[in-house]
Every structure is written in C-alpha cells, then in structure tokens.
Coordinates of C-alpha atoms and ligand atoms in Angstrom, one line a residue:
X241 CA -17.9 -3.9 17.0
X242 CA -15.9 -5.6 14.3
X243 CA -13.7 -8.3 15.8
X244 CA -10.3 -8.0 14.3
X245 CA -7.3 -10.4 14.1
X246 CA -3.9 -9.4 13.0
X247 CA -1.3 -12.0 11.9
X248 CA 2.2 -10.5 12.1
X249 CA 1.9 -8.0 14.8
X250 CA 5.5 -7.2 15.5
X251 CA 6.4 -5.9 12.1
X252 CA 6.1 -2.3 11.0
X253 CA 2.8 -2.7 9.1
X254 CA 1.4 -4.7 12.1
X255 CA 2.2 -2.0 14.6
X256 CA 0.9 0.7 12.3
X257 CA -2.4 -1.2 12.1
X258 CA -2.5 -1.2 15.9
X259 CA -1.8 2.6 16.0
X260 CA -4.6 3.3 13.5
X261 CA -7.1 0.8 14.9
X262 CA -6.6 2.3 18.4
X263 CA -8.6 5.3 17.1
X264 CA -11.2 3.3 15.2
X265 CA -14.6 3.5 16.8
X266 CA -16.0 0.3 15.2
X267 CA -13.1 -2.1 15.3
X268 CA -11.7 -4.1 18.2
X269 CA -8.4 -6.0 18.0
X270 CA -9.0 -9.4 19.6
X271 CA -6.0 -11.3 18.4
X272 CA -2.5 -10.2 17.4
X273 CA 0.1 -12.8 16.5
X274 CA 3.8 -13.2 16.8
X275 CA 5.6 -16.5 17.0
X276 CA 8.8 -14.9 18.4
X277 CA 7.1 -12.7 21.0
X278 CA 4.2 -14.9 22.0
X279 CA 3.0 -14.0 25.6
X280 CA 4.5 -10.5 25.5
X281 CA 2.0 -7.7 26.2
X282 CA 1.7 -5.4 23.1
X283 CA 2.6 -2.3 25.0
X284 CA 5.7 -3.8 26.4
X285 CA 7.1 -4.0 22.9
X286 CA 5.5 -0.8 21.6
X287 CA 5.2 1.8 24.4
X288 CA 3.4 4.2 22.1
X289 CA 0.4 1.9 22.5
X290 CA 0.4 2.0 26.3
X291 CA -3.1 2.6 27.5
X292 CA -4.7 1.5 24.2
X293 CA -4.5 -2.2 24.3
X294 CA -4.5 -3.2 28.0
X295 CA -4.6 -6.9 28.4
X296 CA -3.7 -7.7 24.7
X297 CA -0.6 -9.8 24.3
X298 CA 1.0 -11.4 21.2
X299 CA 0.0 -15.0 20.6
X300 CA 1.0 -17.8 18.3
X301 CA -1.2 -17.9 15.1
X302 CA -4.1 -20.3 15.6
X303 CA -6.4 -20.6 12.7
X304 CA -9.4 -21.7 14.8
X305 CA -9.2 -18.6 17.0
X306 CA -8.5 -16.3 14.0
X307 CA -11.5 -17.9 12.2
X308 CA -13.7 -16.6 15.0
X309 CA -12.9 -13.0 14.0
X310 CA -14.9 -11.0 11.5
X311 CA -11.8 -10.0 9.7
X312 CA -8.1 -10.9 9.7
X313 CA -5.3 -8.7 8.5
X314 CA -2.1 -10.4 7.3
X315 CA 0.9 -8.2 7.9
X316 CA 3.3 -11.0 7.1
X317 CA 5.9 -11.9 4.5
X318 CA 4.7 -13.4 1.3
X319 CA 3.5 -17.0 1.4
X320 CA 1.9 -16.8 4.9
X321 CA -1.6 -15.7 3.7
X322 CA -1.4 -18.4 1.0
X323 CA -1.3 -21.0 3.7
X324 CA -4.0 -19.6 6.0
X325 CA -6.5 -17.6 4.0
X326 CA -8.4 -20.5 2.6
X327 CA -9.3 -21.8 6.0
X328 CA -10.3 -18.4 7.3
X329 CA -12.5 -17.7 4.3
X330 CA -14.2 -21.1 4.8
X331 CA -15.0 -20.1 8.3
X332 CA -16.7 -16.9 7.0
X333 CA -13.9 -14.6 8.1
X334 CA -12.9 -11.8 5.7
X335 CA -9.3 -11.5 4.8
X336 CA -7.3 -8.3 4.2
X337 CA -3.8 -9.2 3.1
X338 CA -1.0 -6.6 3.2
X339 CA 1.5 -8.9 1.5
X340 CA 1.9 -9.5 -2.2
X341 CA 0.2 -13.0 -2.1
X342 CA -3.0 -12.1 -4.0
X343 CA -2.0 -8.9 -5.8
X344 CA -1.1 -10.5 -9.2
X345 CA -3.9 -12.1 -11.1
X346 CA -1.6 -14.6 -12.8
X347 CA -0.3 -17.3 -10.5
X348 CA 2.6 -18.2 -12.8
X349 CA 3.7 -14.6 -13.0
X350 CA 3.6 -14.5 -9.2
X351 CA 5.8 -17.7 -9.0
X352 CA 8.3 -16.1 -11.4
X353 CA 8.8 -13.0 -9.3
X354 CA 8.6 -14.6 -5.8
X355 CA 10.7 -17.6 -6.6
X356 CA 8.2 -20.2 -5.4
X357 CA 4.9 -21.6 -6.7
X358 CA 1.8 -19.7 -5.9
X359 CA 0.4 -21.3 -2.7
X360 CA -3.3 -20.7 -3.3
X361 CA -4.2 -20.2 -7.0
X362 CA -7.7 -21.4 -6.3
X363 CA -8.4 -18.2 -4.3
X364 CA -7.3 -15.8 -7.0
X365 CA -10.7 -15.5 -8.5
X366 CA -12.0 -14.2 -5.2
X367 CA -9.2 -11.7 -4.6
X368 CA -9.9 -8.0 -5.2
X369 CA -7.0 -5.6 -5.6
X370 CA -7.7 -3.1 -2.8
X371 CA -7.0 0.2 -4.5
X372 CA -10.3 2.0 -3.6
X373 CA -9.7 4.8 -6.1
X374 CA -10.1 2.1 -8.8
X375 CA -12.0 -0.8 -7.3
X376 CA -14.3 0.6 -4.6
X377 CA -17.4 -1.2 -5.9
X378 CA -15.6 -4.6 -6.1
X379 CA -14.1 -4.1 -2.6
X380 CA -17.7 -3.7 -1.2
X381 CA -18.6 -7.2 -2.3
X382 CA -15.3 -8.9 -1.6
X383 CA -14.2 -11.4 1.1
X384 CA -10.5 -11.4 0.2
X385 CA -8.6 -8.1 -0.4
X386 CA -5.1 -7.8 -1.7
X387 CA -3.8 -4.4 -0.4
X388 CA -1.6 -2.8 -3.0
X389 CA 2.1 -2.3 -2.3
X390 CA 3.7 1.0 -1.4
X391 CA 5.5 1.9 -4.7
X392 CA 2.5 0.5 -6.6
X393 CA 0.1 2.9 -4.8
X394 CA 2.1 6.0 -5.3
X395 CA 2.9 5.1 -8.9
X396 CA -0.6 4.0 -10.0
X397 CA -2.4 7.0 -8.5
X398 CA 0.0 9.3 -10.2
X399 CA -0.3 7.8 -13.7
X400 CA -4.0 6.8 -13.6
X401 CA -5.6 10.1 -14.8
X402 CA -3.3 10.3 -17.8
X403 CA -3.8 6.6 -18.8
X404 CA -7.5 6.5 -18.2
X405 CA -7.9 9.5 -20.5
X406 CA -5.7 7.9 -23.2
X407 CA -3.4 11.0 -23.1
X408 CA 0.0 9.5 -22.4
X409 CA 2.3 7.4 -24.7
X410 CA 1.7 4.2 -22.6
X411 CA 4.7 2.5 -24.2
X412 CA 7.3 4.7 -22.5
X413 CA 6.3 5.4 -18.9
X414 CA 9.0 6.0 -16.3
X415 CA 8.7 5.8 -12.5
X416 CA 11.6 7.1 -10.6
X417 CA 10.8 6.2 -7.0
X418 CA 12.4 6.8 -3.5
X419 CA 11.5 4.9 -0.4
X420 CA 12.2 5.3 3.3
X421 CA 14.0 2.4 5.1
X422 CA 10.9 1.1 6.9
X423 CA 9.7 -0.2 3.5
X424 CA 12.1 -3.1 4.1
X425 CA 10.4 -4.2 7.3
X426 CA 11.6 -4.6 10.8
X427 CA 13.7 -7.7 10.2
X428 CA 17.4 -7.3 10.8
X429 CA 19.3 -6.7 7.5
X430 CA 22.7 -5.1 7.0
X431 CA 21.3 -2.8 4.3
X432 CA 18.9 -1.3 6.8
X433 CA 21.5 -0.5 9.4
X434 CA 21.8 3.2 10.3
X435 CA 25.4 3.3 9.2
X436 CA 24.6 1.6 5.9
X437 CA 21.4 3.6 4.9
X438 CA 22.1 6.9 6.6
X439 CA 23.8 9.8 4.7
X440 CA 23.5 8.0 1.4
X441 CA 21.1 7.1 -1.4
X442 CA 21.1 4.4 -3.9
X443 CA 19.0 2.7 -6.6
X444 CA 18.4 -1.0 -6.4
X445 CA 16.7 -3.7 -8.3
X446 CA 16.9 -1.7 -11.6
X447 CA 16.8 -5.0 -13.6
X448 CA 13.4 -5.8 -12.2
X449 CA 11.7 -5.2 -8.8
X450 CA 8.8 -7.4 -7.5
X451 CA 6.5 -4.4 -7.7
X452 CA 7.1 -4.0 -11.4
X453 CA 4.5 -6.7 -12.5
X454 CA 2.0 -5.3 -9.9
X455 CA 2.3 -1.7 -11.2
X456 CA 2.2 -2.9 -14.8
X457 CA -0.9 -4.9 -14.2
X458 CA -2.7 -1.9 -12.8
X459 CA -1.5 0.5 -15.5
X460 CA -2.4 -2.0 -18.2
X461 CA -6.0 -2.2 -16.9
X462 CA -6.2 1.6 -16.7
X463 CA -4.9 2.1 -20.2
X464 CA -6.9 -0.8 -21.6
X465 CA -3.8 -2.0 -23.5
X466 CA -0.2 -3.2 -22.9
X467 CA 2.1 -0.6 -21.4
X468 CA 5.9 -0.2 -21.2
X469 CA 7.2 0.9 -17.8
X470 CA 10.7 1.5 -16.5
X471 CA 10.6 1.4 -12.7
X472 CA 13.7 2.4 -10.7
X473 CA 13.4 2.2 -6.9
X474 CA 15.8 4.0 -4.6
X475 CA 16.5 3.7 -0.9
X476 CA 16.7 7.0 0.9
X477 CA 17.8 7.9 4.5
X478 CA 14.4 8.6 5.9
X479 CA 12.2 6.3 8.0
X480 CA 8.8 6.7 6.3
X481 CA 7.8 7.9 2.9
X482 CA 7.6 7.2 -0.8
X483 CA 8.4 9.9 -3.4
X484 CA 7.4 8.9 -6.9
X485 CA 8.6 11.1 -9.8
X486 CA 6.7 9.9 -12.8
X487 CA 7.4 10.8 -16.5
X488 CA 5.0 10.4 -19.4
X489 CA 4.9 11.8 -22.9
X490 CA 1.7 13.7 -23.6
X491 CA 1.8 15.0 -27.1
X492 CA -1.4 17.0 -26.9
X493 CA -0.2 20.2 -25.3
X494 CA -3.7 21.8 -25.2
X495 CA -5.0 19.5 -22.4
X496 CA -5.5 21.2 -19.0
X497 CA -3.7 18.6 -16.9
X498 CA -4.4 20.3 -13.6
X499 CA -8.1 20.2 -14.3
X500 CA -7.9 16.6 -15.5
X501 CA -6.2 15.5 -12.2
X502 CA -8.6 17.6 -10.0
X503 CA -11.6 16.1 -11.7
X504 CA -10.3 12.5 -11.5
X505 CA -9.8 12.8 -7.7
X506 CA -12.5 15.3 -6.8
X507 CA -14.5 12.7 -4.8
X508 CA -11.5 10.8 -3.4
X509 CA -11.1 11.5 0.4
X510 CA -7.5 10.3 0.4
X511 CA -6.0 11.8 -2.8
X512 CA -5.0 15.5 -2.6
X513 CA -4.2 17.2 -5.9
X514 CA -2.1 20.2 -5.0
X515 CA -2.3 23.6 -6.8
X516 CA -0.5 23.9 -10.1
X517 CA 3.3 24.4 -9.6
X518 CA 3.4 22.5 -6.2
X519 CA 6.1 20.2 -5.0
X520 CA 4.6 17.7 -2.5
X521 CA 6.9 16.6 0.4
X522 CA 6.9 13.2 2.0
X523 CA 6.8 14.8 5.5
X524 CA 3.4 16.3 4.6
X525 CA 1.9 12.8 4.6
X526 CA 3.9 11.2 7.4
X527 CA 1.4 9.2 9.5
X528 CA -1.5 10.2 7.2
X529 CA -3.5 8.1 4.9
X530 CA -3.0 10.5 2.0
X531 CA -1.5 10.5 -1.5
X532 CA -0.5 14.0 -2.4
X533 CA 0.0 14.7 -6.1
X534 CA 1.2 17.5 -8.3
X535 CA 1.3 17.6 -12.1
X536 CA 3.8 19.6 -14.1
X537 CA 4.6 20.2 -17.8
X538 CA 8.1 21.7 -17.6
X539 CA 8.7 24.4 -20.2
X540 CA 5.3 23.6 -21.8
X541 CA 6.9 20.6 -23.5
X542 CA 5.4 17.2 -24.2
X543 CA 7.0 15.4 -21.2
X544 CA 4.7 15.5 -18.2
X545 CA 6.1 15.1 -14.7
X546 CA 3.8 13.9 -11.9
X547 CA 5.0 14.0 -8.3
X548 CA 3.2 11.6 -6.0
X549 CA 4.0 11.1 -2.3
X550 CA 2.6 8.8 0.4
X551 CA 3.6 7.3 3.7
X552 CA 4.6 3.7 2.8
X553 CA 3.2 2.5 6.1
X554 CA -0.1 4.3 5.9
X555 CA -1.6 4.9 2.4
X556 CA 1.1 2.5 1.2
X557 CA 0.0 -0.3 3.6
X558 CA -1.9 -0.2 6.9
X559 CA -4.0 3.0 6.3
X560 CA -5.1 1.7 3.0
X561 CA -5.9 -1.7 4.7
X562 CA -8.2 0.1 7.2
X563 CA -9.7 2.1 4.3
X564 CA -10.5 -1.3 2.8
X565 CA -12.0 -2.5 6.1
X566 CA -14.3 0.5 6.2
X567 CA -15.5 -0.1 2.6
X568 CA -15.9 -3.9 3.2
X569 CA -18.1 -3.3 6.3
X570 CA -20.2 -0.5 4.9
X571 CA -18.7 2.2 7.2
X572 CA -17.7 5.7 6.3
X573 CA -14.5 5.2 4.3
X574 CA -12.7 7.9 6.4
X575 CA -13.5 6.3 9.8
X576 CA -10.4 6.2 12.0
X577 CA -8.2 7.7 9.3
X578 CA -8.5 11.4 10.0
X579 CA -4.9 11.9 11.0
X580 CA -3.1 14.9 9.5
X581 CA 0.5 14.4 8.5
X582 CA 3.1 14.8 11.2
X583 CA 5.0 17.9 10.4
X584 CA 7.8 18.9 11.0
Ligands
NAP721 N1 7.0 -2.1 5.3 C1 6.3 -1.5 4.4 O1 6.4 -0.3 4.1 C2 5.3 -2.3 3.6 C3 4.4 -1.6 2.7 C4 3.4 -2.3 2.0 C5 3.4 -3.7 2.2 N2 4.2 -4.3 3.0 C6 4.1 -5.8 3.1 O2 3.5 -6.1 4.3 C7 4.0 -7.3 4.8 C8 4.5 -7.1 6.2 O3 5.6 -6.1 6.1 P1 6.4 -5.6 7.3 O4 7.3 -4.5 6.8 O5 5.5 -5.2 8.5 O6 7.2 -6.9 7.7 P2 8.1 -7.2 9.0 O7 8.4 -5.9 9.7 O8 9.2 -8.0 8.5 O9 7.1 -8.1 9.9 C9 6.7 -9.4 9.6 C10 5.7 -9.9 10.6 O10 5.2 -11.2 10.2 C11 5.4 -12.2 11.2 N3 5.8 -13.4 10.5 C12 6.9 -13.7 9.8 N4 6.8 -15.0 9.3 C13 5.6 -15.5 9.7 C14 5.0 -16.7 9.5 N5 5.5 -17.7 8.7 N6 3.8 -16.9 10.1 C15 3.2 -16.0 10.8 N7 3.7 -14.8 11.0 C16 5.0 -14.5 10.5 C17 6.5 -11.6 12.1 O11 6.4 -12.1 13.4 P3 6.9 -13.5 14.0 O12 8.0 -13.9 13.1 O13 7.3 -13.2 15.4 O14 5.7 -14.4 13.9 C18 6.3 -10.1 12.0 O15 5.4 -9.7 13.0 C19 5.1 -7.8 3.8 O16 4.5 -8.7 3.0 C20 5.4 -6.5 3.1 O17 5.9 -6.8 1.8 C21 5.2 -3.7 3.7

C-alpha cells in the first residue's frame, strides 16, 4: 500500500482526493491536514465519506509525520508547498502539488503573477509539469509533480494536436473559457455566494489571469516557438465544470482534423475525441477524470473551433493528481479512476 498524506483536506480539491482515493486499491490515506478543523473526524465534515475513512481525523500539518508518507499531495493555496516541499523531498517523500507553486519554470515570472517572490526556486529543476498526455515519461522519473491548473488542462489538450502538427497560426490563438464556481475553492467570498453567482454569467480577469502564463508556457513548448494567446475566463452558475471554446486559424483546409485529433489521443485513456459534429457537455464529465473534445471547422472556413470540457475538480485537479500518482508508482494509470460522468 502507498502511504498518502494530504495537506489541505478541507478544501474542494482535498475532499475530491479523498473521494477518489477511497476507491483506490493501492493507496491508503494516513494523514489529512487542516489547521482550522484539527481533531474533527473526516466524515463529520464530509458525510459522503462515512464508512470510507473510519478513524481518520484532520490534523495540523506536521512535516515530520508527513515525511514518513510515501507521497504527499498539496491541496493548498499557493505558497504552502514552497514552504514544505523541500523538507519532504529530503525525507524521500514524493510530492504532488495541486497548487501553482511549481507550474511555471521561470521563478521571476511566477513572482510577477503571484505577487510575491518564488519561495523555492532551487526546486524548480526537479519539478515536472504533470500533464500525462505530454510528460508521461518525465513523470515516471519525477519526485516533484506540478499538477496543471483546470483552465490550462482543458485549453492545452484542445490546442495541442493543432500546434504539435504546426497547423495553426500560433500567433493568434483564442481561448474562451467558462468555469463552475467550485473553481474558486471553498473559502468564503462574496463572488461565490449563491445570490451573486446564480442566474448570471460574467467574464473576469480579461486583462490577465494567472493561468495565462501557464497555458502559454505549455503551448509554446508544443509549438516549438513563441505563441500569442488571448485567454478570457468566465464564471458560470454551475458547481463543477470547465468548458473551453478554442479558436485557431488553420489555413490548410485539406487537413482531416478529426483524424488528426483521433490519432493524437488514440492511446490516451482520459481524452475522448468525440465523433465529428459533436458538442461535448460539462455534465458528461462531472465526477470523471476525462477531457472530452470535439473539433469543428464551421462552414469549411479557415477558423477552427475546438470544444474541450473537463470537471475542474477531477481532470482539472484531483483526478489528474491521482493519474500522476499511478504513473509515479508504476501502477496502471487508470487505477481508481474508472468513474463515468454523473449524468443527469
Ligand atoms: N478548485 C479547483 O477547481 C482547483 C482546480 C485546480 C487547482 N486548484 C488549486 O488547488 C489548490 C487548492 O484549491 P481548493 O479549491 O481545494 O482550495 P480551498 O477550497 O480554498 O482549500 C484550501 C485548503 O488548504 C488549507 N490551507 C490553507 N492555507 C494553508 C496553509 N498555510 N498551510 C496548510 N494548509 C492550508 C485549508 O485548510 P486549513 O486552512 O484549515 O488548514 C484548506 O483545506 C489551490 O492552489 C488551487 O489553485 C483548484
């Protein structure tokens, strides 16, 4: 059994890790932390977990106890993994970080977007960006994984086939993305209140969102050159889900884009390229570790539209984190991740 610690167990990605790991035959959660709920049994806070974690209670983070685990997930705000990861890695514990702490390769760029200096630039050389569809071989050898963000997962998986094949005008990419409210976490905030977010939809951070440099970094690597991206996130009145509508100019109209996408993801267990003409729905991936994609060329023109949907808490966070765990420990990548989407 793999001994697992989770830092940040009361947040939405933390409880989603618990839900997924409850079905994992090779992982055992030994520690789950919360400073505010220390001492409270897990199932008292999350009754959906009753019967799965008897005897497990939240505890205050203790790096010595965490360092006795085989792997520690960080489901915490940015900055927390910076402070603790070095000590855990030195103890031989692998780290899977769901926050943005190690996603950007450039520490200065990170500081610019997160408004504070990077807390562990010396660890960046060890960090592997945990998008299995791109970095599977590197993940196998890693000890520190930076799990991609939710918008970055949906957006990169949608654009990758076009950019890797050198087909799209990489200077004018557009990602028009919608997120459910759980993307903002469980912390109390006026914008996440039912009466503020319900029955309404709005764009935000059009000037520049923190996920922009992360998406740009991934797309730049895929294209092998600088790219230009306009990324506009929106908040929508649903609990879970990301819907990315992606636009790219593909001048060569003779390319069979459906075949291109099907071939790129033919061996990917968690990317589903839908039949030509499809419109994937976020509800089809609710609770599932799946990115569902459809590619369109409206009116046969040169502007290609890719539709890409994920559950922000699963393929966009905790499911992808468990996928990384499986790869890191040499297990079947699909272990514990067989859930179909919750529909209706
Ligand atoms: N929500 C999503 O859809 C999503 C998707 C992808 C990635 N992420 C990323 O995943 C991370 C967690 O997101 P979330 O939505 O689950 O957040 P959240 O709901 O706000 O939960 C944060 C958790 O971290 C703990 N925490 C906060 N400050 C801490 C500190 N200084 N030391 C130790 N623990 C601390 C909190 O518990 P206590 O304060 O009680 O200790 C809580 O359990 C974030 O970095 C987020 O950007 C989120």
